[in-house]
PDB file of N, CA and C in Angstrom:
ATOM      1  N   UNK A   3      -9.599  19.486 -23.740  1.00  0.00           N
ATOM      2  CA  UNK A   3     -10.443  19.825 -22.616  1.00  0.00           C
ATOM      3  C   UNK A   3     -10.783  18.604 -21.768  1.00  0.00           C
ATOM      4  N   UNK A   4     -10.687  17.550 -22.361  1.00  0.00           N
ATOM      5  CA  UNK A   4     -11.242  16.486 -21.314  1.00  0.00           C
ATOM      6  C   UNK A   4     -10.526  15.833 -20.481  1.00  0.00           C
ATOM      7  N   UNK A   5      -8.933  15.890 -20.445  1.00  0.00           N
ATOM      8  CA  UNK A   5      -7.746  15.550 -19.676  1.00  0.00           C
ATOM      9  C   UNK A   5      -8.001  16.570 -18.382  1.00  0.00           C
ATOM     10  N   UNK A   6      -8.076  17.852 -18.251  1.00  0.00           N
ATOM     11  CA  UNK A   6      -8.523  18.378 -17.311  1.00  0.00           C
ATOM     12  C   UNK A   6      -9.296  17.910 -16.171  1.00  0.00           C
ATOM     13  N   UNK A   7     -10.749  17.710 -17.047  1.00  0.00           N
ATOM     14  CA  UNK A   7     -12.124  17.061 -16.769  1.00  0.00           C
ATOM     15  C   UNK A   7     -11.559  15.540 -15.921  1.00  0.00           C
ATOM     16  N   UNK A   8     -11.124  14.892 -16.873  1.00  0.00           N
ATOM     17  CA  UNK A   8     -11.101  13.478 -15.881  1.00  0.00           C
ATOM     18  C   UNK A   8     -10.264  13.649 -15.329  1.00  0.00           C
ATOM     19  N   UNK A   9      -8.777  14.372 -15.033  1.00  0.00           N
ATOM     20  CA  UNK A   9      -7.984  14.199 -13.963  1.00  0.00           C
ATOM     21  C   UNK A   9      -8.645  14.950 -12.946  1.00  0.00           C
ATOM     22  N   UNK A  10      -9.529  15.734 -12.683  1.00  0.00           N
ATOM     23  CA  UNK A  10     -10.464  16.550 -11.655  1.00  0.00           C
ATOM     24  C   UNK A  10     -11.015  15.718 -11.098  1.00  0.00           C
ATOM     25  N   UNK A  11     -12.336  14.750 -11.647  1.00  0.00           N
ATOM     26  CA  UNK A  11     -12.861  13.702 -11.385  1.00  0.00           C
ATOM     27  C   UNK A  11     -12.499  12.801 -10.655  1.00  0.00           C
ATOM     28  N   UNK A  12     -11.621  12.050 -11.112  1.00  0.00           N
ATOM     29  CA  UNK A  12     -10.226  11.103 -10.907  1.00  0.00           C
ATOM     30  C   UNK A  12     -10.228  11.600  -9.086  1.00  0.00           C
ATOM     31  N   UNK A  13      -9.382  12.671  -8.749  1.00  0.00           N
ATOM     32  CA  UNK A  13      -8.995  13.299  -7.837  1.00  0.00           C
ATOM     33  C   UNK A  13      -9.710  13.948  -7.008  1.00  0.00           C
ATOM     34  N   UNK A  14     -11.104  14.270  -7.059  1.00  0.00           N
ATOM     35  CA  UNK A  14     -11.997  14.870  -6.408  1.00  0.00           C
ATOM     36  C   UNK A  14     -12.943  13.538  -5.759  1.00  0.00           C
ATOM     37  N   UNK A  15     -13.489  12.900  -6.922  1.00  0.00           N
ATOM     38  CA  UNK A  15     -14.685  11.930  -6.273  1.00  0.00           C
ATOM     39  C   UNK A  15     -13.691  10.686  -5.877  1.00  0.00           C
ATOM     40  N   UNK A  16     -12.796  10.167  -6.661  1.00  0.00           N
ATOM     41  CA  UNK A  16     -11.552   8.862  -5.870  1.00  0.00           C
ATOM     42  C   UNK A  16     -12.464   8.312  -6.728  1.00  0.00           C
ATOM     43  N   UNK A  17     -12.339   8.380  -7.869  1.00  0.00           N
ATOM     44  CA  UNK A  17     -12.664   7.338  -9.374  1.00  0.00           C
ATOM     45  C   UNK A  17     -11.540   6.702 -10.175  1.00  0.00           C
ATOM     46  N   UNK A  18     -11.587   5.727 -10.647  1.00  0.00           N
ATOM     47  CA  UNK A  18     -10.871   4.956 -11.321  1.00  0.00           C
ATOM     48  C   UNK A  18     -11.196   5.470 -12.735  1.00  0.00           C
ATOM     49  N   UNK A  19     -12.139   5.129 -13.152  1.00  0.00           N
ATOM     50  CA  UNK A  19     -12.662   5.640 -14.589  1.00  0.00           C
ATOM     51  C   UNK A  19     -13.532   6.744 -14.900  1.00  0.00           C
ATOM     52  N   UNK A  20     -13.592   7.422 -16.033  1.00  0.00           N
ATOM     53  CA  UNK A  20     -14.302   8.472 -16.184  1.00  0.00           C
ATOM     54  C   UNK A  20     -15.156   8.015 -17.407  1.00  0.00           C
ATOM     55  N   UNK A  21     -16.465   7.855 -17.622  1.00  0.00           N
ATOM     56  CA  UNK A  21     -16.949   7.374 -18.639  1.00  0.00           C
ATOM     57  C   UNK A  21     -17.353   9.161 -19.469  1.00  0.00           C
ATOM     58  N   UNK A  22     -16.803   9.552 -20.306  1.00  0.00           N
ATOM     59  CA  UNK A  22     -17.078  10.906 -21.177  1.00  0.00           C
ATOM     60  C   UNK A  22     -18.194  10.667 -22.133  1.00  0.00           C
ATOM     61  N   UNK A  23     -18.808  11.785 -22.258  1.00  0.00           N
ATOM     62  CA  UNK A  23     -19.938  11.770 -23.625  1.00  0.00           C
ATOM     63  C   UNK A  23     -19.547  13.558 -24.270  1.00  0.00           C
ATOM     64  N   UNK A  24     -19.050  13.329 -25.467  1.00  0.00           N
ATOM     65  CA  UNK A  24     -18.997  14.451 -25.758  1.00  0.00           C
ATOM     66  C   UNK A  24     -19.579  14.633 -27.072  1.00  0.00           C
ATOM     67  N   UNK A  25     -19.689  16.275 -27.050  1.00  0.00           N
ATOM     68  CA  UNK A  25     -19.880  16.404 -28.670  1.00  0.00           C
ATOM     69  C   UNK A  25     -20.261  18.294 -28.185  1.00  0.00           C
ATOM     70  N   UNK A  26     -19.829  19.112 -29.657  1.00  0.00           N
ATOM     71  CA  UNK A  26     -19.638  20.229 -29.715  1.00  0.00           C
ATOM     72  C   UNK A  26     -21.315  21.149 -28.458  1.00  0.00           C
ATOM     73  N   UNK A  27     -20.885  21.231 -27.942  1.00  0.00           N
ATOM     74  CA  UNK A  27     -21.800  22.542 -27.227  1.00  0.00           C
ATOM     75  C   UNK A  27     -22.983  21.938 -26.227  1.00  0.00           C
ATOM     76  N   UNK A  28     -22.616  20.788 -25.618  1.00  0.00           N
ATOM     77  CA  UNK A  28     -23.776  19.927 -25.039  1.00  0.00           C
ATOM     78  C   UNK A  28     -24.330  20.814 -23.736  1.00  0.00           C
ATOM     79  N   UNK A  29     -23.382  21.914 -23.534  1.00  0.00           N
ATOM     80  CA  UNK A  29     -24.506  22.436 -22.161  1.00  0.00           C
ATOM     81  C   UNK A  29     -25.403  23.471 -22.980  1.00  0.00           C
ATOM     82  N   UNK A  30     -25.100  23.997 -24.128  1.00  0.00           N
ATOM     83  CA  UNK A  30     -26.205  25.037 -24.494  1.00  0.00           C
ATOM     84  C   UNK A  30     -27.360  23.959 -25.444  1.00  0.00           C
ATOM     85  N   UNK A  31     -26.557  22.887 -25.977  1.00  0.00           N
ATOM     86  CA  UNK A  31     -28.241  22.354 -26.673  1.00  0.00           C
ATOM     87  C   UNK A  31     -28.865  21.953 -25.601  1.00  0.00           C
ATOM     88  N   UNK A  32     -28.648  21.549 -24.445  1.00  0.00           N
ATOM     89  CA  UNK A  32     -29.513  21.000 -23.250  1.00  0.00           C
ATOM     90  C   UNK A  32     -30.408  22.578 -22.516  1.00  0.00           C
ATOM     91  N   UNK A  33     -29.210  23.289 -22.322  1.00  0.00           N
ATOM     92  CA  UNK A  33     -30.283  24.294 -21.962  1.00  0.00           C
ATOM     93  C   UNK A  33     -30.908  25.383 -22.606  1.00  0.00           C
ATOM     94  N   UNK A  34     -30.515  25.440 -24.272  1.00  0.00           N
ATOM     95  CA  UNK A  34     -31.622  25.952 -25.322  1.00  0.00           C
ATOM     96  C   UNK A  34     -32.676  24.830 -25.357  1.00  0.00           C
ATOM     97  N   UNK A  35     -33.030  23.364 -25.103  1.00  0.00           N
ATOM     98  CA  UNK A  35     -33.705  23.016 -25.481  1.00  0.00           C
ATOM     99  C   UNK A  35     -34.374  22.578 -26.755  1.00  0.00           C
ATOM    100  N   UNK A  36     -33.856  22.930 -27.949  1.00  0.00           N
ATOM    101  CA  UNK A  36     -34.191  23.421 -29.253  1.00  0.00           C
ATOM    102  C   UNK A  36     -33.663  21.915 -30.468  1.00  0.00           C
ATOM    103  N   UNK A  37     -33.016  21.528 -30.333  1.00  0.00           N
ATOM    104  CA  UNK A  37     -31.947  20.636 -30.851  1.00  0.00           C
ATOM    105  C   UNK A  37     -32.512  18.982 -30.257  1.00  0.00           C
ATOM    106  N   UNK A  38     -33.993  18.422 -30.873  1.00  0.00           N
ATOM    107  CA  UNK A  38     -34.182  17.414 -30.198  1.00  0.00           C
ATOM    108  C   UNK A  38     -33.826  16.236 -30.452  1.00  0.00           C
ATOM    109  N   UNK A  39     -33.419  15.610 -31.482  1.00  0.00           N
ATOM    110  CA  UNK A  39     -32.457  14.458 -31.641  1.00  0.00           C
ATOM    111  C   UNK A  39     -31.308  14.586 -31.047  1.00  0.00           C
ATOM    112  N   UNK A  40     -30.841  16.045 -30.660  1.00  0.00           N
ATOM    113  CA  UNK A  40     -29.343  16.041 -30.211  1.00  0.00           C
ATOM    114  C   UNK A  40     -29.777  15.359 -28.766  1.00  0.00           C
ATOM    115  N   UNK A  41     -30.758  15.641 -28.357  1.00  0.00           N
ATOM    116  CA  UNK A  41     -30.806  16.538 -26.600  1.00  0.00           C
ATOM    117  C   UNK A  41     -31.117  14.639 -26.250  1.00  0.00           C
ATOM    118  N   UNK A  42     -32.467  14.052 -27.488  1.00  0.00           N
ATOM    119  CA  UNK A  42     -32.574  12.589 -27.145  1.00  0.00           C
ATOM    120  C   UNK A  42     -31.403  11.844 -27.288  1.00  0.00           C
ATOM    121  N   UNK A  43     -29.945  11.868 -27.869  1.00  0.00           N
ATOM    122  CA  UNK A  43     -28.602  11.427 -27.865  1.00  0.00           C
ATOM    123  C   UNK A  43     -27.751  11.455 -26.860  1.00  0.00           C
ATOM    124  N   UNK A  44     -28.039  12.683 -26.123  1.00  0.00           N
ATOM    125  CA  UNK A  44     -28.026  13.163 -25.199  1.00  0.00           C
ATOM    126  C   UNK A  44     -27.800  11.966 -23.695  1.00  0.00           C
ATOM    127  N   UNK A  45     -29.377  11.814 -23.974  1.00  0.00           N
ATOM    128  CA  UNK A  45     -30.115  11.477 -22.834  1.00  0.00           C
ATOM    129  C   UNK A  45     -29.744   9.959 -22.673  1.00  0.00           C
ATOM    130  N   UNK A  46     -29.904   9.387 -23.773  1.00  0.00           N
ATOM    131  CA  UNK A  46     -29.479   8.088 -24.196  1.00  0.00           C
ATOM    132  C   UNK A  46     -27.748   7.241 -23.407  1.00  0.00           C
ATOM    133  N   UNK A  47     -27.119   8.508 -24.168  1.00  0.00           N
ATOM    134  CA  UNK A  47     -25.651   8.082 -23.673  1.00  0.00           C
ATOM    135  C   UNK A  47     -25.875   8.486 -22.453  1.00  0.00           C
ATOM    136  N   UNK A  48     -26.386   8.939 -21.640  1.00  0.00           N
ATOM    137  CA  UNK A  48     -25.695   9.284 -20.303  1.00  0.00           C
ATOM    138  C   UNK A  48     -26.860   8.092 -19.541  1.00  0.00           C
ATOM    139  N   UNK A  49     -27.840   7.360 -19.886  1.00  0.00           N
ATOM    140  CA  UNK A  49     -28.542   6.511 -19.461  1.00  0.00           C
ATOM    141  C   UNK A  49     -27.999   5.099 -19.856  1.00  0.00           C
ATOM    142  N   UNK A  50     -26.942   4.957 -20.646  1.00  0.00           N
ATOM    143  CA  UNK A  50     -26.040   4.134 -20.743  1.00  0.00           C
ATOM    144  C   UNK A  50     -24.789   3.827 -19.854  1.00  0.00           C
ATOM    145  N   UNK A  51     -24.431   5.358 -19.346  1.00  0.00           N
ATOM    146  CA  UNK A  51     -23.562   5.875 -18.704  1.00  0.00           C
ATOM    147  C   UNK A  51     -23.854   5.492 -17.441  1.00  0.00           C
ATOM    148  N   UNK A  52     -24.857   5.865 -16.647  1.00  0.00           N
ATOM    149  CA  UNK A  52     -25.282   5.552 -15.552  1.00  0.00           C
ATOM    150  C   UNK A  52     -26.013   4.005 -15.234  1.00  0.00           C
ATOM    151  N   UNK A  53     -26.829   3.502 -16.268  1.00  0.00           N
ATOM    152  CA  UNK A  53     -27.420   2.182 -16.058  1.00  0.00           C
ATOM    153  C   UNK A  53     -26.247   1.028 -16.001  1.00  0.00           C
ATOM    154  N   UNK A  54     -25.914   1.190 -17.197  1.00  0.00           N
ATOM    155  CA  UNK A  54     -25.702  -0.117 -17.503  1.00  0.00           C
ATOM    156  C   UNK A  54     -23.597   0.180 -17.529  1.00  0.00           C
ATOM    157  N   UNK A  55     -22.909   1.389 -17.039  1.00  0.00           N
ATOM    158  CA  UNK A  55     -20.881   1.420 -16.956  1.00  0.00           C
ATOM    159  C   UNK A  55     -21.742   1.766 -15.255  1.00  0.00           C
ATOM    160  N   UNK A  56     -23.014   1.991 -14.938  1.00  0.00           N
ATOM    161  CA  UNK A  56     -23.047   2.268 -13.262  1.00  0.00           C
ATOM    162  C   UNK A  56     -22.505   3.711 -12.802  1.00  0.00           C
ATOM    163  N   UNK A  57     -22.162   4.575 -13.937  1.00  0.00           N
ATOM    164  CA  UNK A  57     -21.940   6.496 -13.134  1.00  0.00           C
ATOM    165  C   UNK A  57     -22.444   6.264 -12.074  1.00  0.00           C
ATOM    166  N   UNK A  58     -22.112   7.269 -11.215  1.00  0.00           N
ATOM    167  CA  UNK A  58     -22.411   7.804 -10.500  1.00  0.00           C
ATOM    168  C   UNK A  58     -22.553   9.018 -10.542  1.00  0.00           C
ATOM    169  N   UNK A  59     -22.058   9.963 -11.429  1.00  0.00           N
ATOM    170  CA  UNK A  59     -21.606  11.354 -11.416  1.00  0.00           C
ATOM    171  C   UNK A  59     -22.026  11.892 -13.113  1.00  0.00           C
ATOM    172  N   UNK A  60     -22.839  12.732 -12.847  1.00  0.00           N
ATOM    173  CA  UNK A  60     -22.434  13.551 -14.006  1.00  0.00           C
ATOM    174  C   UNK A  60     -22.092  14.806 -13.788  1.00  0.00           C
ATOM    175  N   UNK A  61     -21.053  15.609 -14.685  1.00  0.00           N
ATOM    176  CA  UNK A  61     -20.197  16.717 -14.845  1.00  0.00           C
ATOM    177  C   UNK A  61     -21.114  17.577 -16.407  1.00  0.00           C
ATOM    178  N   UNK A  62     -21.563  18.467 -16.128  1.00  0.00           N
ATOM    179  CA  UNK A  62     -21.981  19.315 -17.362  1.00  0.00           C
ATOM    180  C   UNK A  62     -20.732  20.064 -17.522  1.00  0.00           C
ATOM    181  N   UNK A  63     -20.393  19.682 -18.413  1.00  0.00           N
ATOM    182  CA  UNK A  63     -18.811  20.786 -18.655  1.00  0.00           C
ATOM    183  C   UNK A  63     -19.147  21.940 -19.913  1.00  0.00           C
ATOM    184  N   UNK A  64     -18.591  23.303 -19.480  1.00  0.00           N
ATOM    185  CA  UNK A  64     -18.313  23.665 -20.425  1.00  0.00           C
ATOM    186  C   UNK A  64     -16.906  24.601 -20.515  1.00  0.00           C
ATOM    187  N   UNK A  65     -16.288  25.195 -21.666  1.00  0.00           N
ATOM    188  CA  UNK A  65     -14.753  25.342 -21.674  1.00  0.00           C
ATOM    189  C   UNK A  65     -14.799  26.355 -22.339  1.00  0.00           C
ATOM    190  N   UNK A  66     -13.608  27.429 -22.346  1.00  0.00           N
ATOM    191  CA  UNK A  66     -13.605  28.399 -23.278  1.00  0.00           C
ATOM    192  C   UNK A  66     -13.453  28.040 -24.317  1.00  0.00           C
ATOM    193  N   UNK A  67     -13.316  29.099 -25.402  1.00  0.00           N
ATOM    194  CA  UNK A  67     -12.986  29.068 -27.066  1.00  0.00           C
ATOM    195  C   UNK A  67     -13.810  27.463 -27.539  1.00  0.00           C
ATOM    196  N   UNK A  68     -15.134  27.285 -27.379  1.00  0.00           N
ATOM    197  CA  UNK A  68     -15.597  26.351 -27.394  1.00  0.00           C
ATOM    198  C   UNK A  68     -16.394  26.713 -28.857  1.00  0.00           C
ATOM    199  N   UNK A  69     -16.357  25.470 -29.939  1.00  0.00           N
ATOM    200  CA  UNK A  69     -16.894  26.366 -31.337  1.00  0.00           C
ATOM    201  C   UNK A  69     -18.406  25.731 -31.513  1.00  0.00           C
ATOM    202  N   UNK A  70     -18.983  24.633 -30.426  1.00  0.00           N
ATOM    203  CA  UNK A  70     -20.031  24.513 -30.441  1.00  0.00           C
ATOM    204  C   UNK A  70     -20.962  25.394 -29.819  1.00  0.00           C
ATOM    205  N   UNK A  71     -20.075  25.711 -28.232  1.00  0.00           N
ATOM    206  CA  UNK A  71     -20.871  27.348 -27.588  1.00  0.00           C
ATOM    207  C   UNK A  71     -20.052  28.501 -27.595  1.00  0.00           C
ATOM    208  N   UNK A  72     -19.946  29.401 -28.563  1.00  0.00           N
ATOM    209  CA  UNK A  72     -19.144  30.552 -28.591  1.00  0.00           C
ATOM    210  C   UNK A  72     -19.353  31.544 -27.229  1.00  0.00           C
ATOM    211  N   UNK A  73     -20.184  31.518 -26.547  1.00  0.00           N
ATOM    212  CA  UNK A  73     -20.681  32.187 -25.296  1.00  0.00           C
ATOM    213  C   UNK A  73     -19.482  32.184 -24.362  1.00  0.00           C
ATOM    214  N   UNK A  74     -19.383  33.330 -23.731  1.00  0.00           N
ATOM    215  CA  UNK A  74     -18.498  33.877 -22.966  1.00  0.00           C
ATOM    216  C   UNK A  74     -18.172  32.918 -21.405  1.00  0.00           C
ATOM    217  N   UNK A  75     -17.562  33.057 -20.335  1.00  0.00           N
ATOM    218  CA  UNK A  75     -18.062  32.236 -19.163  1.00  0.00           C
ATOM    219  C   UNK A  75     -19.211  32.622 -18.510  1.00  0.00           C
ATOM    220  N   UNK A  76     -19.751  33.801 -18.638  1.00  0.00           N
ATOM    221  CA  UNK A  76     -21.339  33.952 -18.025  1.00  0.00           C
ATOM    222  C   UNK A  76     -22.092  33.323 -18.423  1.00  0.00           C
ATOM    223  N   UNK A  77     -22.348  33.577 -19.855  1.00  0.00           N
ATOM    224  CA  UNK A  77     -23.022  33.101 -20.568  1.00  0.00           C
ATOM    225  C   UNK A  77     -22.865  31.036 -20.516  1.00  0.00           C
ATOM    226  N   UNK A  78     -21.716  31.026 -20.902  1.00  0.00           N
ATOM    227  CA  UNK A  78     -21.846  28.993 -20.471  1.00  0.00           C
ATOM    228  C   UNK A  78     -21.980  28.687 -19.185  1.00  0.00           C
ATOM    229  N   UNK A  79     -21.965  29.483 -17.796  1.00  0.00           N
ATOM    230  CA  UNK A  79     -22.111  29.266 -16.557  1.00  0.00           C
ATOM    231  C   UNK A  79     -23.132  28.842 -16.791  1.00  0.00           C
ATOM    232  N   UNK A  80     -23.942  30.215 -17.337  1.00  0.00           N
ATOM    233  CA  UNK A  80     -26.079  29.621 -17.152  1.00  0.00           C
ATOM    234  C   UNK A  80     -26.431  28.795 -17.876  1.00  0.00           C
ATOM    235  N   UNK A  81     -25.679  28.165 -18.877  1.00  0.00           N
ATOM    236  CA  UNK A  81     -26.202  26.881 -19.706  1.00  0.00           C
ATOM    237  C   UNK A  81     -25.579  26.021 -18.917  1.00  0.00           C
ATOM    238  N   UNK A  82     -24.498  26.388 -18.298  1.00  0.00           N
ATOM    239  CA  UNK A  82     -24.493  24.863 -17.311  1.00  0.00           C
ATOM    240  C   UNK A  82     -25.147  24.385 -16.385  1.00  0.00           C
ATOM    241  N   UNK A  83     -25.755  25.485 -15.328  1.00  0.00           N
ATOM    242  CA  UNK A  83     -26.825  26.187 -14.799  1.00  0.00           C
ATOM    243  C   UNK A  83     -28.289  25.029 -15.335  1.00  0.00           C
ATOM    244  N   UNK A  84     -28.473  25.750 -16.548  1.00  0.00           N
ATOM    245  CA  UNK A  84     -29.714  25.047 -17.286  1.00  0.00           C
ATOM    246  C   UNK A  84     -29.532  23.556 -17.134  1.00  0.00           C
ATOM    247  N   UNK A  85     -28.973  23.258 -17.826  1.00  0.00           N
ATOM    248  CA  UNK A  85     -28.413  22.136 -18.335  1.00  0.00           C
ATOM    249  C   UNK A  85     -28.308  20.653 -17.337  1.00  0.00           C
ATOM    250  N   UNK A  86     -27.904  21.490 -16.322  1.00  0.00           N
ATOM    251  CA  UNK A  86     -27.780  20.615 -14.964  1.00  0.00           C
ATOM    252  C   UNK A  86     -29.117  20.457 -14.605  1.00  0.00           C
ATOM    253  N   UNK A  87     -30.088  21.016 -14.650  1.00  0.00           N
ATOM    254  CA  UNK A  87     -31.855  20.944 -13.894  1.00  0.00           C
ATOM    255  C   UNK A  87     -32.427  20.012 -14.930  1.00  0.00           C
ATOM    256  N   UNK A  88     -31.605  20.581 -16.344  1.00  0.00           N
ATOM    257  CA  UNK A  88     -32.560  19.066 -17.437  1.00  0.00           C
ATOM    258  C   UNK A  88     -31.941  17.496 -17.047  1.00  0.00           C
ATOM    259  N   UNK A  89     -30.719  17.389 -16.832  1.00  0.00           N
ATOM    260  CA  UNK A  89     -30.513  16.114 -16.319  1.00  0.00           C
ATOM    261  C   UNK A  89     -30.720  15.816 -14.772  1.00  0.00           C
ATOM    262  N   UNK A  90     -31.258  16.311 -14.037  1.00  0.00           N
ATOM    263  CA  UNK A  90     -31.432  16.562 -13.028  1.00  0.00           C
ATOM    264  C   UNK A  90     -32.859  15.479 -13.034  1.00  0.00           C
ATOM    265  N   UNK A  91     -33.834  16.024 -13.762  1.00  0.00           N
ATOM    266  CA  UNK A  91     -35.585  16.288 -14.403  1.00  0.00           C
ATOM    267  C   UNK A  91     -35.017  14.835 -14.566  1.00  0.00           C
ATOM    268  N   UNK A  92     -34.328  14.250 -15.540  1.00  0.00           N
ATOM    269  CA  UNK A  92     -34.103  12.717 -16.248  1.00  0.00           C
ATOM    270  C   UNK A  92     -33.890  11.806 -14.901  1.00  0.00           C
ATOM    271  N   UNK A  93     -33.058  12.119 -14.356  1.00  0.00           N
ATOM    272  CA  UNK A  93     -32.341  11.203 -12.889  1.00  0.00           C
ATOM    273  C   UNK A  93     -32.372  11.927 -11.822  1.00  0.00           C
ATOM    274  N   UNK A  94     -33.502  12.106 -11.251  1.00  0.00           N
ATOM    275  CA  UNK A  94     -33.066  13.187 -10.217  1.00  0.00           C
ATOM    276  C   UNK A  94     -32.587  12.724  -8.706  1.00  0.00           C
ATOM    277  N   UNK A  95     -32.223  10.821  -8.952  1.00  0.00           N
ATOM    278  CA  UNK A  95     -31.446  10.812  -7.778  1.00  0.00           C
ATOM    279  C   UNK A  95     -29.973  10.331  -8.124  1.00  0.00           C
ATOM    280  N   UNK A  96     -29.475  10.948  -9.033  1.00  0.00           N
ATOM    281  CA  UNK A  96     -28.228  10.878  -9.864  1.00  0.00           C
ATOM    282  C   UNK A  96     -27.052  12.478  -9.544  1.00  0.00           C
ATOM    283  N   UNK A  97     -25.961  12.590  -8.812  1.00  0.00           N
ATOM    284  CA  UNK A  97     -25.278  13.237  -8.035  1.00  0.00           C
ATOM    285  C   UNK A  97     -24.751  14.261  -9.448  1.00  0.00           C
ATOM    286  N   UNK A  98     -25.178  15.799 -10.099  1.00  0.00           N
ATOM    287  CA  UNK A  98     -24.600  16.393 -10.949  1.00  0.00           C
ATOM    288  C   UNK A  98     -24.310  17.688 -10.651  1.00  0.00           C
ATOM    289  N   UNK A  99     -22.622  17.444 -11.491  1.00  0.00           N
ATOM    290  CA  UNK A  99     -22.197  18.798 -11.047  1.00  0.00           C
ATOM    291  C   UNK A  99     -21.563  19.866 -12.205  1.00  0.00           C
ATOM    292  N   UNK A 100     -21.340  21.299 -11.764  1.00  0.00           N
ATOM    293  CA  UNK A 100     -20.861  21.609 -12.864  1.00  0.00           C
ATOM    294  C   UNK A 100     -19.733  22.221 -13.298  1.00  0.00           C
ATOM    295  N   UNK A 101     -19.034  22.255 -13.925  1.00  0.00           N
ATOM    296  CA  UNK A 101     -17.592  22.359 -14.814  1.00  0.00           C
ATOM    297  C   UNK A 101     -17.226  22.990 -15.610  1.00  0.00           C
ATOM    298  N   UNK A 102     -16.578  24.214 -15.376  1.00  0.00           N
ATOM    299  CA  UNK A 102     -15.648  25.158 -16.053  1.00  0.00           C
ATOM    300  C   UNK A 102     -14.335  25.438 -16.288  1.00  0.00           C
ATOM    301  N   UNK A 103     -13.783  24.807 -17.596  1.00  0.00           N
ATOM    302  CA  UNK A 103     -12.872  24.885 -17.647  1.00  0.00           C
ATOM    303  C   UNK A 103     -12.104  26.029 -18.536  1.00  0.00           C
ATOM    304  N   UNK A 104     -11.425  26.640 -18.470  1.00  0.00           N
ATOM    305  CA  UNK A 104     -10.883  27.889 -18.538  1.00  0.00           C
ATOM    306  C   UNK A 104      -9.393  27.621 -19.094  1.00  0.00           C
ATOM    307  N   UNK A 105      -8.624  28.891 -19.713  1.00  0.00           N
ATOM    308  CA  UNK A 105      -7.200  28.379 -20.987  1.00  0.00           C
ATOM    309  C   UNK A 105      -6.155  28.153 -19.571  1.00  0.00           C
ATOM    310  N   UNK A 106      -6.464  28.240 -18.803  1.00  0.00           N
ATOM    311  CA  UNK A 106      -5.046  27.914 -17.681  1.00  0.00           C
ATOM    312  C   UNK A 106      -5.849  26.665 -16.935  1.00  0.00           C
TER     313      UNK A 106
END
């Protein structure tokens, strides 16, 4: 899933590098809320991401047949949805967008 992701990136914003943070189901623990060491790991890497590699961009991605969010594309739309307003709340003059990637 993430070859997708950064060749999009890559080609959309005219980036050289894509700095990734992953781990199983990050748009539904952000927008369940529930999962707070995850959500502070979270927050951490992408304040690493942006401070100190300089992002510009964050991408809330989420993908089908995903075994951290089993949720359908409606269903991960609105956690991306969510998800995007909680990092939003963290950096809110930080440019985020959101990302669905799908089996084709």
């Amino acid at each position: 899933m993430q070859h997708p992701v950064i060749d999009f990136i890559q080609k959309t914003f005219s980036v050289d590098y894509v700095d990734m943070i992953t781990m199983p189901g990050p748009n539904k623990i952000l927008a369940e809320g529930k999962e707070k060491p995850l959500i502070e790991l979270i927050r951490h890497c992408l304040e690493i991401s942006l401070f100190r590699h300089h992002s510009e961009l964050v991408a809330v991605t989420g993908h089908y047949d995903c075994a951290g969010n089993p949720g359908n594309e409606a269903t991960q739309s609105q956690d991306i949805l969510k998800a995007m307003e909680v990092v939003a709340s963290w950096f809110p003059n930080v440019k985020i967008i959101g990302l669905w990637v799908d089996a084709s």
